[in-house]
RNA sequence: GUGUCCAUAGUUCAGUUUGGUUAGAACGCCAGGUUGUGGCCCUGGAGGUCGUGGGUUCAAGUCCCACUGGACACCCCA
């Protein structure tokens, strides 16, 4: 085997693509119900966009980006996340000047050069939404509910919504001091990893999975208890809106989003069906990002969710059975006269919107029947010289095994009628 | 970037511990089972440089080393 897909990338093969189609269709329909419109941006951007937007010190920018120089020497990067790209587009195209609140969604591939593991790939796919232009917690709530509704629509059961507030430029610095002081007292006992974080981003120590670290930080001060008045009121309003919407959530003061741009609301949706990478969704508010990217300060909220992780949860919960695409009709030809007829008739069916397959491998009638069965064709038309002479064909219903005679000239009508008769009320 | 485990037909795996005749199974695939008909069943068939490259040995799928790839965990996150 000479060529292989790149480490951490995967093919989506014909046997599984219907699952992706189902997930994507469901996402679109819920997004549309909430009146979000799709935005598509290029797969790559100027490297500096991500460096500035996501934060120079984040892991994503520091060590995970697929960055390369193009032939003119420009540094480009395959997008590791979507928010910075959406904001760039928002600013570049003056979307905020056309309407005060812009609500967009996306479904797109992302790229991060990390070590692959369960639920983590180098090319992965996210869906997400951004609501740009509103600061009221109503819109934070809408974003949270929107993401949760998508999981419900997909049939995913066991997920939890965890919310927190990470404060703002006003309250975060003084909280950080308090936290740092507290952590200094236990610094010697912290894990090596956490000690490394102490210098860079002490907030993340709260997020540590190390049991000892968690115990040591049990009584550490949490951001949510040290919010300024504005942030505190925003957070409590959000909670009561969610409650009034009957959304179950937990407050988790240890949620710290890894990207620099978050302010106020931060939330995660997690599932215990995923293994170690248990986050289905991460999101929150980022009121400073547009300005950071040289736009006019614009409050924004959004979320990003992993499609592969949603699929994992669905598989774990057995939400898929053997669905596959199958043709309505397979034409099995007994002889060469039949084959000549088959290719013409197949085109007629197809042009009438009836899916149809024929044999291309010069196989025996028996083999053609086996093929029709394997493909789960609903009906098989059997055709040969006899039928051509008499102007009718045998039509076999592969589910019941019943076989009937249909005049050749009536065939298209016959199956169009079948379509309506078999699936009353069903349309699409 | 670190760690643990793994790598044999299209797929899932035996065989590796105690190196030794033509490397097996199941499923899948192909063809047949009398005259033009699927699924079940029966018969036959095709298909493997045993991840790659070195080494030890009279002899390596089996032992040793390196590399590549995979799985999972750390880290981080979707």
Tab-separated table of C-alpha atoms (C1' of nucleotides) in Angstrom:
chain	number	residue	atom	x	y	z
A	1	UNK	CA	0.000	0.000	0.000
A	2	UNK	CA	1.741	3.094	-1.228
A	3	UNK	CA	-0.356	6.066	-0.219
A	4	UNK	CA	-2.146	6.435	3.062
A	5	UNK	CA	-4.282	9.151	4.529
A	6	UNK	CA	-2.373	11.558	6.727
A	7	UNK	CA	-1.993	10.657	10.402
A	8	UNK	CA	-5.043	11.748	12.304
A	9	UNK	CA	-7.276	12.046	9.242
A	10	UNK	CA	-10.061	9.736	8.214
A	11	UNK	CA	-12.058	8.885	5.124
A	12	UNK	CA	-15.808	8.989	5.425
A	13	UNK	CA	-16.721	5.929	3.413
A	14	UNK	CA	-19.977	5.291	1.540
A	15	UNK	CA	-21.220	2.984	4.286
A	16	UNK	CA	-21.047	5.738	6.878
A	17	UNK	CA	-21.678	8.907	4.910
A	18	UNK	CA	-25.424	8.695	5.446
A	19	UNK	CA	-24.791	9.226	9.147
A	20	UNK	CA	-22.979	12.430	8.409
A	21	UNK	CA	-25.753	13.517	6.093
A	22	UNK	CA	-28.313	12.853	8.782
A	23	UNK	CA	-26.346	14.835	11.357
A	24	UNK	CA	-25.758	17.725	8.972
A	25	UNK	CA	-29.397	17.885	7.927
A	26	UNK	CA	-30.510	17.874	11.538
A	27	UNK	CA	-28.085	20.656	12.421
A	28	UNK	CA	-29.305	22.775	9.533
A	29	UNK	CA	-32.925	22.322	10.341
A	30	UNK	CA	-32.494	23.304	14.002
A	31	UNK	CA	-30.255	26.227	13.050
A	32	UNK	CA	-32.916	27.435	10.655
A	33	UNK	CA	-35.606	27.080	13.293
A	34	UNK	CA	-33.569	29.490	15.409
A	35	UNK	CA	-33.081	31.743	12.374
A	36	UNK	CA	-29.332	31.306	11.991
A	37	UNK	CA	-28.000	31.513	8.452
A	38	UNK	CA	-24.990	29.653	7.128
A	39	UNK	CA	-21.614	31.265	6.657
A	40	UNK	CA	-18.745	29.600	4.810
A	41	UNK	CA	-15.195	30.856	4.967
A	42	UNK	CA	-11.987	29.585	3.319
A	43	UNK	CA	-10.143	26.664	4.897
A	44	UNK	CA	-7.070	28.813	5.429
A	45	UNK	CA	-6.385	32.301	6.665
A	46	UNK	CA	-3.463	34.534	7.413
A	47	UNK	CA	-1.616	33.025	10.349
A	48	UNK	CA	-1.716	36.331	12.208
A	49	UNK	CA	-5.517	36.240	12.380
A	50	UNK	CA	-5.439	33.194	14.626
A	51	UNK	CA	-2.391	34.306	16.570
A	52	UNK	CA	-4.146	37.529	17.490
A	53	UNK	CA	-7.701	36.224	17.755
A	54	UNK	CA	-7.128	33.045	19.726
A	55	UNK	CA	-4.146	34.243	21.721
A	56	UNK	CA	-0.403	33.788	21.309
A	57	UNK	CA	-0.082	31.856	24.534
A	58	UNK	CA	-2.785	29.297	23.882
A	59	UNK	CA	-1.862	25.723	23.059
A	60	UNK	CA	-3.664	25.978	19.746
A	61	UNK	CA	-1.515	28.829	18.513
A	62	UNK	CA	1.610	27.761	20.326
A	63	UNK	CA	1.909	24.215	19.098
A	64	UNK	CA	-1.077	22.872	17.217
A	65	UNK	CA	-1.549	24.909	14.059
A	66	UNK	CA	-0.937	23.702	10.535
A	67	UNK	CA	1.060	26.680	9.358
A	68	UNK	CA	2.953	26.948	6.092
A	69	UNK	CA	4.425	29.489	3.721
A	70	UNK	CA	2.867	29.789	0.296
A	71	UNK	CA	4.912	30.482	-2.809
A	72	UNK	CA	4.926	34.193	-2.202
A	73	UNK	CA	6.229	33.718	1.315
A	74	UNK	CA	2.987	34.544	3.152
A	75	UNK	CA	2.370	32.593	6.329
A	76	UNK	CA	-0.975	30.808	6.085
A	77	UNK	CA	-2.745	28.500	8.526
A	78	UNK	CA	-5.431	25.859	8.113
A	79	UNK	CA	-8.175	27.023	10.415
A	80	UNK	CA	-7.941	25.424	13.870
A	81	UNK	CA	-11.303	26.890	14.909
A	82	UNK	CA	-13.974	28.951	13.288
A	83	UNK	CA	-14.725	31.919	15.490
A	84	UNK	CA	-11.749	34.038	14.488
A	85	UNK	CA	-12.486	33.390	10.821
A	86	UNK	CA	-16.151	34.331	11.216
A	87	UNK	CA	-15.178	37.534	12.988
A	88	UNK	CA	-12.705	38.377	10.247
A	89	UNK	CA	-15.446	37.929	7.688
A	90	UNK	CA	-17.901	39.919	9.789
A	91	UNK	CA	-15.496	42.828	9.933
A	92	UNK	CA	-14.259	42.611	6.351
A	93	UNK	CA	-17.762	42.490	4.883
A	94	UNK	CA	-19.245	45.085	7.252
A	95	UNK	CA	-21.989	42.668	8.195
A	96	UNK	CA	-22.665	44.662	11.335
A	97	UNK	CA	-23.559	47.716	9.264
A	98	UNK	CA	-26.377	45.896	7.496
A	99	UNK	CA	-28.159	44.733	10.613
A	100	UNK	CA	-27.473	45.186	14.299
A	101	UNK	CA	-27.512	41.501	15.185
A	102	UNK	CA	-25.922	38.919	12.905
A	103	UNK	CA	-26.737	35.274	13.564
A	104	UNK	CA	-24.704	32.743	11.598
A	105	UNK	CA	-23.882	29.050	11.742
A	106	UNK	CA	-21.300	26.825	10.102
A	107	UNK	CA	-20.414	23.208	9.480
A	108	UNK	CA	-16.781	22.920	8.478
A	109	UNK	CA	-13.515	20.986	8.797
A	110	UNK	CA	-10.875	22.205	11.258
A	111	UNK	CA	-7.214	21.277	11.608
A	112	UNK	CA	-5.003	20.894	14.646
A	113	UNK	CA	-1.742	18.984	14.816
A	114	UNK	CA	-2.249	17.104	18.061
A	115	UNK	CA	-1.623	13.488	18.921
A	116	UNK	CA	-4.763	11.641	17.798
A	117	UNK	CA	-6.864	9.708	20.297
A	118	UNK	CA	-10.494	8.812	20.863
A	119	UNK	CA	-12.536	11.836	19.846
A	120	UNK	CA	-9.548	13.775	18.627
A	121	UNK	CA	-8.364	13.969	15.057
A	122	UNK	CA	-6.077	16.273	13.134
A	123	UNK	CA	-8.756	17.046	10.628
A	124	UNK	CA	-12.061	17.109	12.450
A	125	UNK	CA	-15.394	18.725	11.848
A	126	UNK	CA	-17.260	21.274	13.834
A	127	UNK	CA	-20.624	22.864	13.680
A	128	UNK	CA	-21.309	26.014	15.564
A	129	UNK	CA	-23.091	29.313	15.706
A	130	UNK	CA	-22.184	32.914	16.419
A	131	UNK	CA	-24.575	35.673	17.437
A	132	UNK	CA	-22.775	38.957	16.899
A	133	UNK	CA	-24.102	42.242	18.199
A	134	UNK	CA	-26.083	41.607	21.383
A	135	UNK	CA	-24.986	41.670	24.985
A	136	UNK	CA	-28.157	40.725	26.841
A	137	UNK	CA	-28.052	37.305	28.485
A	138	UNK	CA	-31.117	36.344	26.444
A	139	UNK	CA	-28.802	35.691	23.553
A	140	UNK	CA	-26.354	33.713	25.716
A	141	UNK	CA	-29.313	31.588	26.673
A	142	UNK	CA	-30.399	31.196	23.072
A	143	UNK	CA	-26.947	29.941	22.100
A	144	UNK	CA	-26.909	27.414	24.937
A	145	UNK	CA	-30.410	26.219	24.154
A	146	UNK	CA	-29.665	26.046	20.444
A	147	UNK	CA	-26.743	23.710	20.994
A	148	UNK	CA	-28.739	21.558	23.387
A	149	UNK	CA	-31.691	21.372	20.992
A	150	UNK	CA	-29.434	20.005	18.276
A	151	UNK	CA	-28.382	17.114	20.519
A	152	UNK	CA	-31.988	16.469	21.384
A	153	UNK	CA	-32.917	16.468	17.716
A	154	UNK	CA	-30.110	13.997	17.042
A	155	UNK	CA	-31.526	11.734	19.728
A	156	UNK	CA	-28.551	12.038	22.081
A	157	UNK	CA	-29.662	11.452	25.631
A	158	UNK	CA	-27.033	11.679	28.319
A	159	UNK	CA	-25.452	15.071	28.106
A	160	UNK	CA	-24.910	17.722	30.731
A	161	UNK	CA	-24.747	21.460	30.384
A	162	UNK	CA	-22.199	23.156	32.607
A	163	UNK	CA	-22.072	26.910	32.840
A	164	UNK	CA	-19.729	29.405	34.428
A	165	UNK	CA	-18.722	33.013	34.164
A	166	UNK	CA	-15.117	33.916	33.489
A	167	UNK	CA	-15.626	37.616	34.186
A	168	UNK	CA	-14.350	40.513	32.175
A	169	UNK	CA	-11.458	42.934	31.959
A	170	UNK	CA	-12.794	44.683	35.056
A	171	UNK	CA	-12.997	41.799	37.461
A	172	UNK	CA	-10.629	39.173	36.156
A	173	UNK	CA	-7.270	40.796	37.053
A	174	UNK	CA	-8.047	41.227	40.736
A	175	UNK	CA	-9.469	37.704	40.911
A	176	UNK	CA	-6.358	36.382	39.261
A	177	UNK	CA	-4.278	37.950	42.023
A	178	UNK	CA	-6.384	36.311	44.676
A	179	UNK	CA	-6.140	32.953	42.997
A	180	UNK	CA	-2.400	33.275	42.533
A	181	UNK	CA	-1.940	34.064	46.211
A	182	UNK	CA	-3.973	31.052	47.171
A	183	UNK	CA	-2.079	28.777	44.815
A	184	UNK	CA	1.270	29.965	46.105
A	185	UNK	CA	0.487	28.378	49.456
A	186	UNK	CA	0.132	24.952	47.886
A	187	UNK	CA	2.551	25.391	44.995
A	188	UNK	CA	5.039	22.789	46.226
A	189	UNK	CA	2.410	20.111	46.356
A	190	UNK	CA	0.943	20.722	42.926
A	191	UNK	CA	1.581	18.350	40.032
A	192	UNK	CA	4.378	19.150	37.656
A	193	UNK	CA	1.879	20.060	34.946
A	194	UNK	CA	0.068	22.470	37.177
A	195	UNK	CA	3.255	24.142	38.300
A	196	UNK	CA	4.012	24.788	34.667
A	197	UNK	CA	0.589	26.371	34.294
A	198	UNK	CA	1.138	28.547	37.324
A	199	UNK	CA	3.286	30.941	35.378
A	200	UNK	CA	1.297	30.948	32.159
A	201	UNK	CA	-2.363	30.680	33.056
A	202	UNK	CA	-3.106	29.887	36.703
A	203	UNK	CA	-6.839	29.651	35.951
A	204	UNK	CA	-6.233	26.396	34.171
A	205	UNK	CA	-4.931	24.758	37.325
A	206	UNK	CA	-8.543	24.664	38.445
A	207	UNK	CA	-9.275	22.552	35.391
A	208	UNK	CA	-6.663	19.907	36.218
A	209	UNK	CA	-7.654	16.265	36.085
A	210	UNK	CA	-5.091	15.356	38.706
A	211	UNK	CA	-6.948	14.251	41.840
A	212	UNK	CA	-4.355	15.677	44.150
A	213	UNK	CA	-4.528	19.030	42.383
A	214	UNK	CA	-8.263	19.045	42.711
A	215	UNK	CA	-8.066	18.376	46.413
A	216	UNK	CA	-5.488	21.118	46.877
A	217	UNK	CA	-7.664	23.602	45.045
A	218	UNK	CA	-10.878	22.567	46.722
A	219	UNK	CA	-11.140	25.789	48.662
A	220	UNK	CA	-9.525	27.976	46.009
A	221	UNK	CA	-11.426	31.138	45.144
A	222	UNK	CA	-13.556	30.822	42.011
A	223	UNK	CA	-14.129	33.510	39.422
A	224	UNK	CA	-17.881	33.220	39.683
A	225	UNK	CA	-17.687	34.367	43.305
A	226	UNK	CA	-15.594	37.408	42.485
A	227	UNK	CA	-17.426	38.921	39.558
A	228	UNK	CA	-17.928	42.640	39.204
A	229	UNK	CA	-21.448	43.918	39.457
A	230	UNK	CA	-22.126	43.852	35.739
A	231	UNK	CA	-20.804	40.338	35.216
A	232	UNK	CA	-22.530	39.075	38.304
A	233	UNK	CA	-25.868	40.430	37.191
A	234	UNK	CA	-25.366	39.082	33.680
A	235	UNK	CA	-24.629	35.631	35.099
A	236	UNK	CA	-27.618	35.564	37.415
A	237	UNK	CA	-29.942	36.746	34.660
A	238	UNK	CA	-28.644	34.010	32.397
A	239	UNK	CA	-29.344	31.426	35.063
A	240	UNK	CA	-32.878	32.555	35.592
A	241	UNK	CA	-33.571	32.677	31.844
A	242	UNK	CA	-32.315	29.118	31.485
A	243	UNK	CA	-34.451	28.042	34.394
A	244	UNK	CA	-37.519	29.673	32.888
A	245	UNK	CA	-36.803	27.764	29.677
A	246	UNK	CA	-36.725	24.508	31.651
A	247	UNK	CA	-33.124	23.873	30.757
A	248	UNK	CA	-31.258	21.698	33.216
A	249	UNK	CA	-27.761	22.920	33.876
A	250	UNK	CA	-25.039	22.797	36.455
A	251	UNK	CA	-22.869	25.627	37.594
A	252	UNK	CA	-19.259	24.601	37.364
A	253	UNK	CA	-16.893	27.240	38.653
A	254	UNK	CA	-13.907	25.380	37.280
A	255	UNK	CA	-14.752	25.660	33.619
A	256	UNK	CA	-12.014	27.654	32.009
A	257	UNK	CA	-12.106	27.913	28.262
A	258	UNK	CA	-8.751	27.460	26.647
A	259	UNK	CA	-9.035	30.373	24.283
A	260	UNK	CA	-8.169	33.871	25.380
A	261	UNK	CA	-11.132	35.679	23.971
A	262	UNK	CA	-13.852	34.548	26.358
A	263	UNK	CA	-15.629	36.951	28.693
A	264	UNK	CA	-18.564	36.448	31.046
A	265	UNK	CA	-20.436	33.313	29.977
A	266	UNK	CA	-18.469	30.122	29.419
A	267	UNK	CA	-20.191	26.792	29.011
A	268	UNK	CA	-19.628	23.212	28.022
A	269	UNK	CA	-21.829	20.329	27.084
A	270	UNK	CA	-20.277	17.028	28.088
A	271	UNK	CA	-21.237	13.409	27.634
A	272	UNK	CA	-19.939	10.418	29.534
A	273	UNK	CA	-20.240	8.257	26.432
A	274	UNK	CA	-17.108	9.715	24.884
A	275	UNK	CA	-14.082	8.531	26.838
A	276	UNK	CA	-11.450	10.960	27.893
A	277	UNK	CA	-12.329	13.740	25.456
A	278	UNK	CA	-15.784	14.219	26.844
A	279	UNK	CA	-16.761	17.672	25.576
A	280	UNK	CA	-19.439	17.716	22.910
A	281	UNK	CA	-19.592	21.491	22.834
A	282	UNK	CA	-17.693	24.457	24.137
A	283	UNK	CA	-18.832	28.008	23.924
A	284	UNK	CA	-19.428	31.329	25.547
A	285	UNK	CA	-19.270	35.043	25.186
A	286	UNK	CA	-16.417	37.043	23.696
A	287	UNK	CA	-17.171	40.714	23.807
A	288	UNK	CA	-13.613	41.807	23.094
A	289	UNK	CA	-12.770	39.708	20.061
A	290	UNK	CA	-14.065	41.939	17.285
A	291	UNK	CA	-12.167	44.873	18.686
A	292	UNK	CA	-9.069	42.764	19.110
A	293	UNK	CA	-9.270	42.091	15.378
A	294	UNK	CA	-9.486	45.813	14.669
A	295	UNK	CA	-13.248	45.990	14.290
A	296	UNK	CA	-15.618	48.109	16.283
A	297	UNK	CA	-16.287	46.638	19.717
A	298	UNK	CA	-19.216	44.264	19.282
A	299	UNK	CA	-20.571	41.898	21.919
A	300	UNK	CA	-20.806	38.315	20.699
A	301	UNK	CA	-21.673	34.807	21.867
A	302	UNK	CA	-21.184	31.480	20.186
A	303	UNK	CA	-20.394	27.831	20.472
A	304	UNK	CA	-18.433	25.170	18.613
A	305	UNK	CA	-19.256	21.486	18.675
A	306	UNK	CA	-17.508	18.406	17.332
A	307	UNK	CA	-19.342	16.344	14.745
A	308	UNK	CA	-17.182	13.270	15.292
A	309	UNK	CA	-17.952	13.442	18.999
A	310	UNK	CA	-21.668	13.756	18.345
A	311	UNK	CA	-21.419	10.707	16.090
A	312	UNK	CA	-19.518	8.811	18.786
A	313	UNK	CA	-22.223	9.542	21.309
A	314	UNK	CA	-24.894	8.480	18.842
A	315	UNK	CA	-23.099	5.243	18.072
A	316	UNK	CA	-22.619	4.558	21.756
A	317	UNK	CA	-26.329	5.064	22.280
A	318	UNK	CA	-27.194	2.838	19.320
A	319	UNK	CA	-29.009	5.505	17.394
A	320	UNK	CA	-28.021	3.982	14.079
A	321	UNK	CA	-29.147	0.739	12.545
A	322	UNK	CA	-28.376	-0.522	9.074
A	323	UNK	CA	-29.661	2.440	7.111
A	324	UNK	CA	-28.230	2.810	3.651
A	325	UNK	CA	-29.198	4.242	0.341
A	326	UNK	CA	-30.758	1.695	-1.953
A	327	UNK	CA	-32.164	1.928	-5.460
A	328	UNK	CA	-35.861	1.589	-6.128
A	329	UNK	CA	-35.372	-0.657	-9.139
A	330	UNK	CA	-32.754	-3.079	-10.372
A	331	UNK	CA	-33.144	-4.220	-13.956
A	332	UNK	CA	-31.948	-7.793	-14.419
A	333	UNK	CA	-31.500	-8.692	-18.066
A	334	UNK	CA	-31.550	-12.305	-19.209
A	335	UNK	CA	-29.886	-11.785	-22.571
A	336	UNK	CA	-28.244	-9.178	-24.738
A	337	UNK	CA	-31.513	-7.861	-26.131
A	338	UNK	CA	-32.613	-7.328	-22.546
A	339	UNK	CA	-29.396	-5.503	-21.696
A	340	UNK	CA	-29.843	-3.118	-24.589
A	341	UNK	CA	-33.332	-2.365	-23.365
A	342	UNK	CA	-32.168	-2.061	-19.757
A	343	UNK	CA	-29.724	0.752	-20.277
A	344	UNK	CA	-32.272	2.826	-22.169
A	345	UNK	CA	-35.076	2.126	-19.737
A	346	UNK	CA	-32.808	2.884	-16.761
A	347	UNK	CA	-32.184	6.349	-18.129
A	348	UNK	CA	-35.916	6.898	-18.503
A	349	UNK	CA	-36.500	5.926	-14.874
A	350	UNK	CA	-33.694	8.139	-13.682
A	351	UNK	CA	-34.924	11.117	-15.620
A	352	UNK	CA	-38.297	10.577	-13.978
A	353	UNK	CA	-36.652	10.685	-10.576
A	354	UNK	CA	-36.842	6.961	-9.928
A	355	UNK	CA	-33.527	5.491	-8.826
A	356	UNK	CA	-32.510	2.538	-10.912
A	357	UNK	CA	-29.494	0.263	-11.338
A	358	UNK	CA	-28.494	-2.218	-14.003
A	359	UNK	CA	-25.760	-4.815	-14.435
A	360	UNK	CA	-22.521	-3.611	-15.985
A	361	UNK	CA	-20.484	-6.748	-15.486
A	362	UNK	CA	-22.150	-9.124	-17.937
A	363	UNK	CA	-23.296	-11.355	-15.161
A	364	UNK	CA	-25.760	-14.214	-15.180
A	365	UNK	CA	-29.351	-13.570	-14.241
A	366	UNK	CA	-28.736	-15.286	-10.939
A	367	UNK	CA	-25.778	-13.024	-10.195
A	368	UNK	CA	-27.834	-10.028	-11.101
A	369	UNK	CA	-30.519	-11.125	-8.674
A	370	UNK	CA	-27.895	-11.509	-5.967
A	371	UNK	CA	-26.591	-8.053	-6.742
A	372	UNK	CA	-30.100	-6.604	-6.559
A	373	UNK	CA	-30.554	-8.274	-3.199
A	374	UNK	CA	-27.241	-7.039	-1.872
A	375	UNK	CA	-28.134	-3.512	-2.906
A	376	UNK	CA	-31.529	-3.862	-1.265
A	377	UNK	CA	-33.357	-2.825	-4.403
A	378	UNK	CA	-37.069	-2.640	-3.773
A	379	UNK	CA	-38.058	-4.113	-7.116
A	380	UNK	CA	-36.348	-6.123	-9.799
A	381	UNK	CA	-37.500	-5.882	-13.398
A	382	UNK	CA	-36.746	-9.047	-15.343
A	383	UNK	CA	-36.349	-8.524	-19.044
A	384	UNK	CA	-35.381	-10.691	-21.997
A	385	UNK	CA	-36.368	-11.425	-25.552
A	386	UNK	CA	-39.695	-12.982	-24.515
A	387	UNK	CA	-40.765	-9.891	-22.635
A	388	UNK	CA	-39.662	-7.582	-25.413
A	389	UNK	CA	-41.703	-9.565	-27.885
A	390	UNK	CA	-44.783	-9.401	-25.688
A	391	UNK	CA	-44.357	-5.785	-24.600
A	392	UNK	CA	-44.383	-6.484	-20.870
A	393	UNK	CA	-41.914	-7.298	-18.105
A	394	UNK	CA	-41.931	-9.196	-14.833
A	395	UNK	CA	-41.659	-6.991	-11.772
A	396	UNK	CA	-40.556	-8.725	-8.604
A	397	UNK	CA	-41.101	-7.192	-5.189
A	398	UNK	CA	-37.952	-8.205	-3.351
A	399	UNK	CA	-39.435	-7.910	0.081
A	400	UNK	CA	-42.486	-10.099	-0.501
A	401	UNK	CA	-41.160	-12.161	-3.373
A	402	UNK	CA	-44.345	-11.486	-5.364
A	403	UNK	CA	-43.967	-11.133	-9.073
A	404	UNK	CA	-46.343	-9.301	-11.385
A	405	UNK	CA	-46.566	-8.447	-15.075
A	406	UNK	CA	-46.418	-4.807	-16.132
A	407	UNK	CA	-46.754	-3.401	-19.650
A	408	UNK	CA	-43.525	-1.753	-20.737
A	409	UNK	CA	-45.298	1.430	-21.768
A	410	UNK	CA	-46.826	1.737	-18.284
A	411	UNK	CA	-43.604	1.247	-16.326
A	412	UNK	CA	-42.791	4.799	-15.326
A	413	UNK	CA	-46.376	5.494	-14.286
A	414	UNK	CA	-46.466	2.214	-12.430
A	415	UNK	CA	-43.508	3.117	-10.230
A	416	UNK	CA	-44.487	6.714	-9.769
A	417	UNK	CA	-47.829	5.425	-8.562
A	418	UNK	CA	-46.034	2.901	-6.367
A	419	UNK	CA	-44.062	5.719	-4.820
A	420	UNK	CA	-47.216	7.515	-3.730
A	421	UNK	CA	-48.973	4.348	-2.657
A	422	UNK	CA	-46.135	2.927	-0.614
A	423	UNK	CA	-45.414	5.995	1.377
A	424	UNK	CA	-48.604	7.931	1.915
A	425	UNK	CA	-48.059	11.279	3.495
A	426	UNK	CA	-44.326	11.016	3.237
A	427	UNK	CA	-42.596	13.710	1.281
A	428	UNK	CA	-39.156	15.299	1.016
B	1	G	C1'	5.584	16.609	22.917
B	2	U	C1'	5.378	12.117	26.920
B	3	G	C1'	3.657	7.150	28.225
B	4	U	C1'	1.294	2.154	27.577
B	5	C	C1'	-0.384	-1.479	24.216
B	6	C	C1'	-0.660	-3.091	19.147
B	7	A	C1'	0.572	-4.221	13.538
B	8	U	C1'	-0.934	-11.870	9.888
B	9	A	C1'	-6.251	-12.420	3.602
B	10	G	C1'	-11.235	-7.118	1.826
B	11	U	C1'	-12.878	-7.445	7.420
B	12	U	C1'	-12.507	-9.664	12.489
B	13	C	C1'	-8.999	-12.739	14.370
B	14	A	C1'	-6.039	-17.722	15.364
B	15	G	C1'	-0.792	-19.073	14.836
B	16	U	C1'	4.292	-15.720	18.163
B	17	U	C1'	4.974	-18.208	24.893
B	18	U	C1'	8.681	-23.585	23.817
B	19	G	C1'	12.018	-20.361	16.034
B	20	G	C1'	11.586	-25.790	11.917
B	21	U	C1'	7.236	-29.285	6.397
B	22	U	C1'	2.789	-26.030	1.125
B	23	A	C1'	0.478	-19.557	7.144
B	24	G	C1'	-5.321	-21.146	8.951
B	25	A	C1'	-10.685	-19.917	10.371
B	26	A	C1'	-15.049	-17.097	10.155
B	27	C	C1'	-17.504	-13.407	7.537
B	28	G	C1'	-17.179	-10.970	2.828
B	29	C	C1'	-16.050	-11.625	-2.549
B	30	C	C1'	-16.412	-14.760	-7.311
B	31	A	C1'	-18.577	-19.143	-9.804
B	32	G	C1'	-21.799	-23.258	-9.777
B	33	G	C1'	-26.119	-26.318	-7.476
B	34	U	C1'	-29.416	-28.567	-15.201
B	35	U	C1'	-33.964	-25.447	-18.770
B	36	G	C1'	-34.200	-17.170	-17.535
B	37	U	C1'	-35.041	-15.450	-10.672
B	38	G	C1'	-32.225	-12.944	-4.666
B	39	G	C1'	-32.243	-14.067	0.689
B	40	C	C1'	-31.296	-19.857	3.752
B	41	C	C1'	-28.424	-24.113	2.516
B	42	C	C1'	-24.552	-27.033	-0.246
B	43	U	C1'	-19.988	-27.352	-3.450
B	44	G	C1'	-15.819	-25.176	-5.556
B	45	G	C1'	-12.556	-20.865	-6.293
B	46	A	C1'	-9.778	-16.343	-5.950
B	47	G	C1'	-7.259	-13.557	-2.309
B	48	G	C1'	-1.557	-12.853	2.232
B	49	U	C1'	5.970	-9.215	-0.106
B	50	C	C1'	2.898	-12.099	7.856
B	51	G	C1'	3.504	-2.898	8.410
B	52	U	C1'	8.808	-1.376	6.466
B	53	G	C1'	14.117	-1.951	6.993
B	54	G	C1'	18.076	-4.128	9.451
B	55	G	C1'	20.121	-7.991	12.813
B	56	U	C1'	20.639	-13.063	15.406
B	57	U	C1'	20.303	-18.196	13.421
B	58	C	C1'	21.518	-23.875	9.448
B	59	A	C1'	16.317	-21.922	9.689
B	60	A	C1'	12.202	-16.038	11.692
B	61	G	C1'	5.055	-14.596	11.047
B	62	U	C1'	7.571	-16.432	15.635
B	63	C	C1'	13.724	-13.684	18.937
B	64	C	C1'	16.423	-8.463	18.991
B	65	C	C1'	16.815	-3.201	17.167
B	66	A	C1'	15.148	0.963	14.380
B	67	C	C1'	11.444	3.290	11.610
B	68	U	C1'	6.384	3.984	10.051
B	69	G	C1'	1.414	3.529	11.188
B	70	G	C1'	-2.729	2.518	14.658
B	71	A	C1'	-5.437	2.365	19.515
B	72	C	C1'	-5.804	4.481	24.344
B	73	A	C1'	-4.202	7.837	28.209
B	74	C	C1'	-1.430	12.471	29.732
B	75	C	C1'	-1.468	17.398	27.829
B	76	C	C1'	-5.143	20.194	25.451
B	77	C	C1'	-9.724	20.599	23.562
B	78	A	C1'	-14.516	19.937	19.679
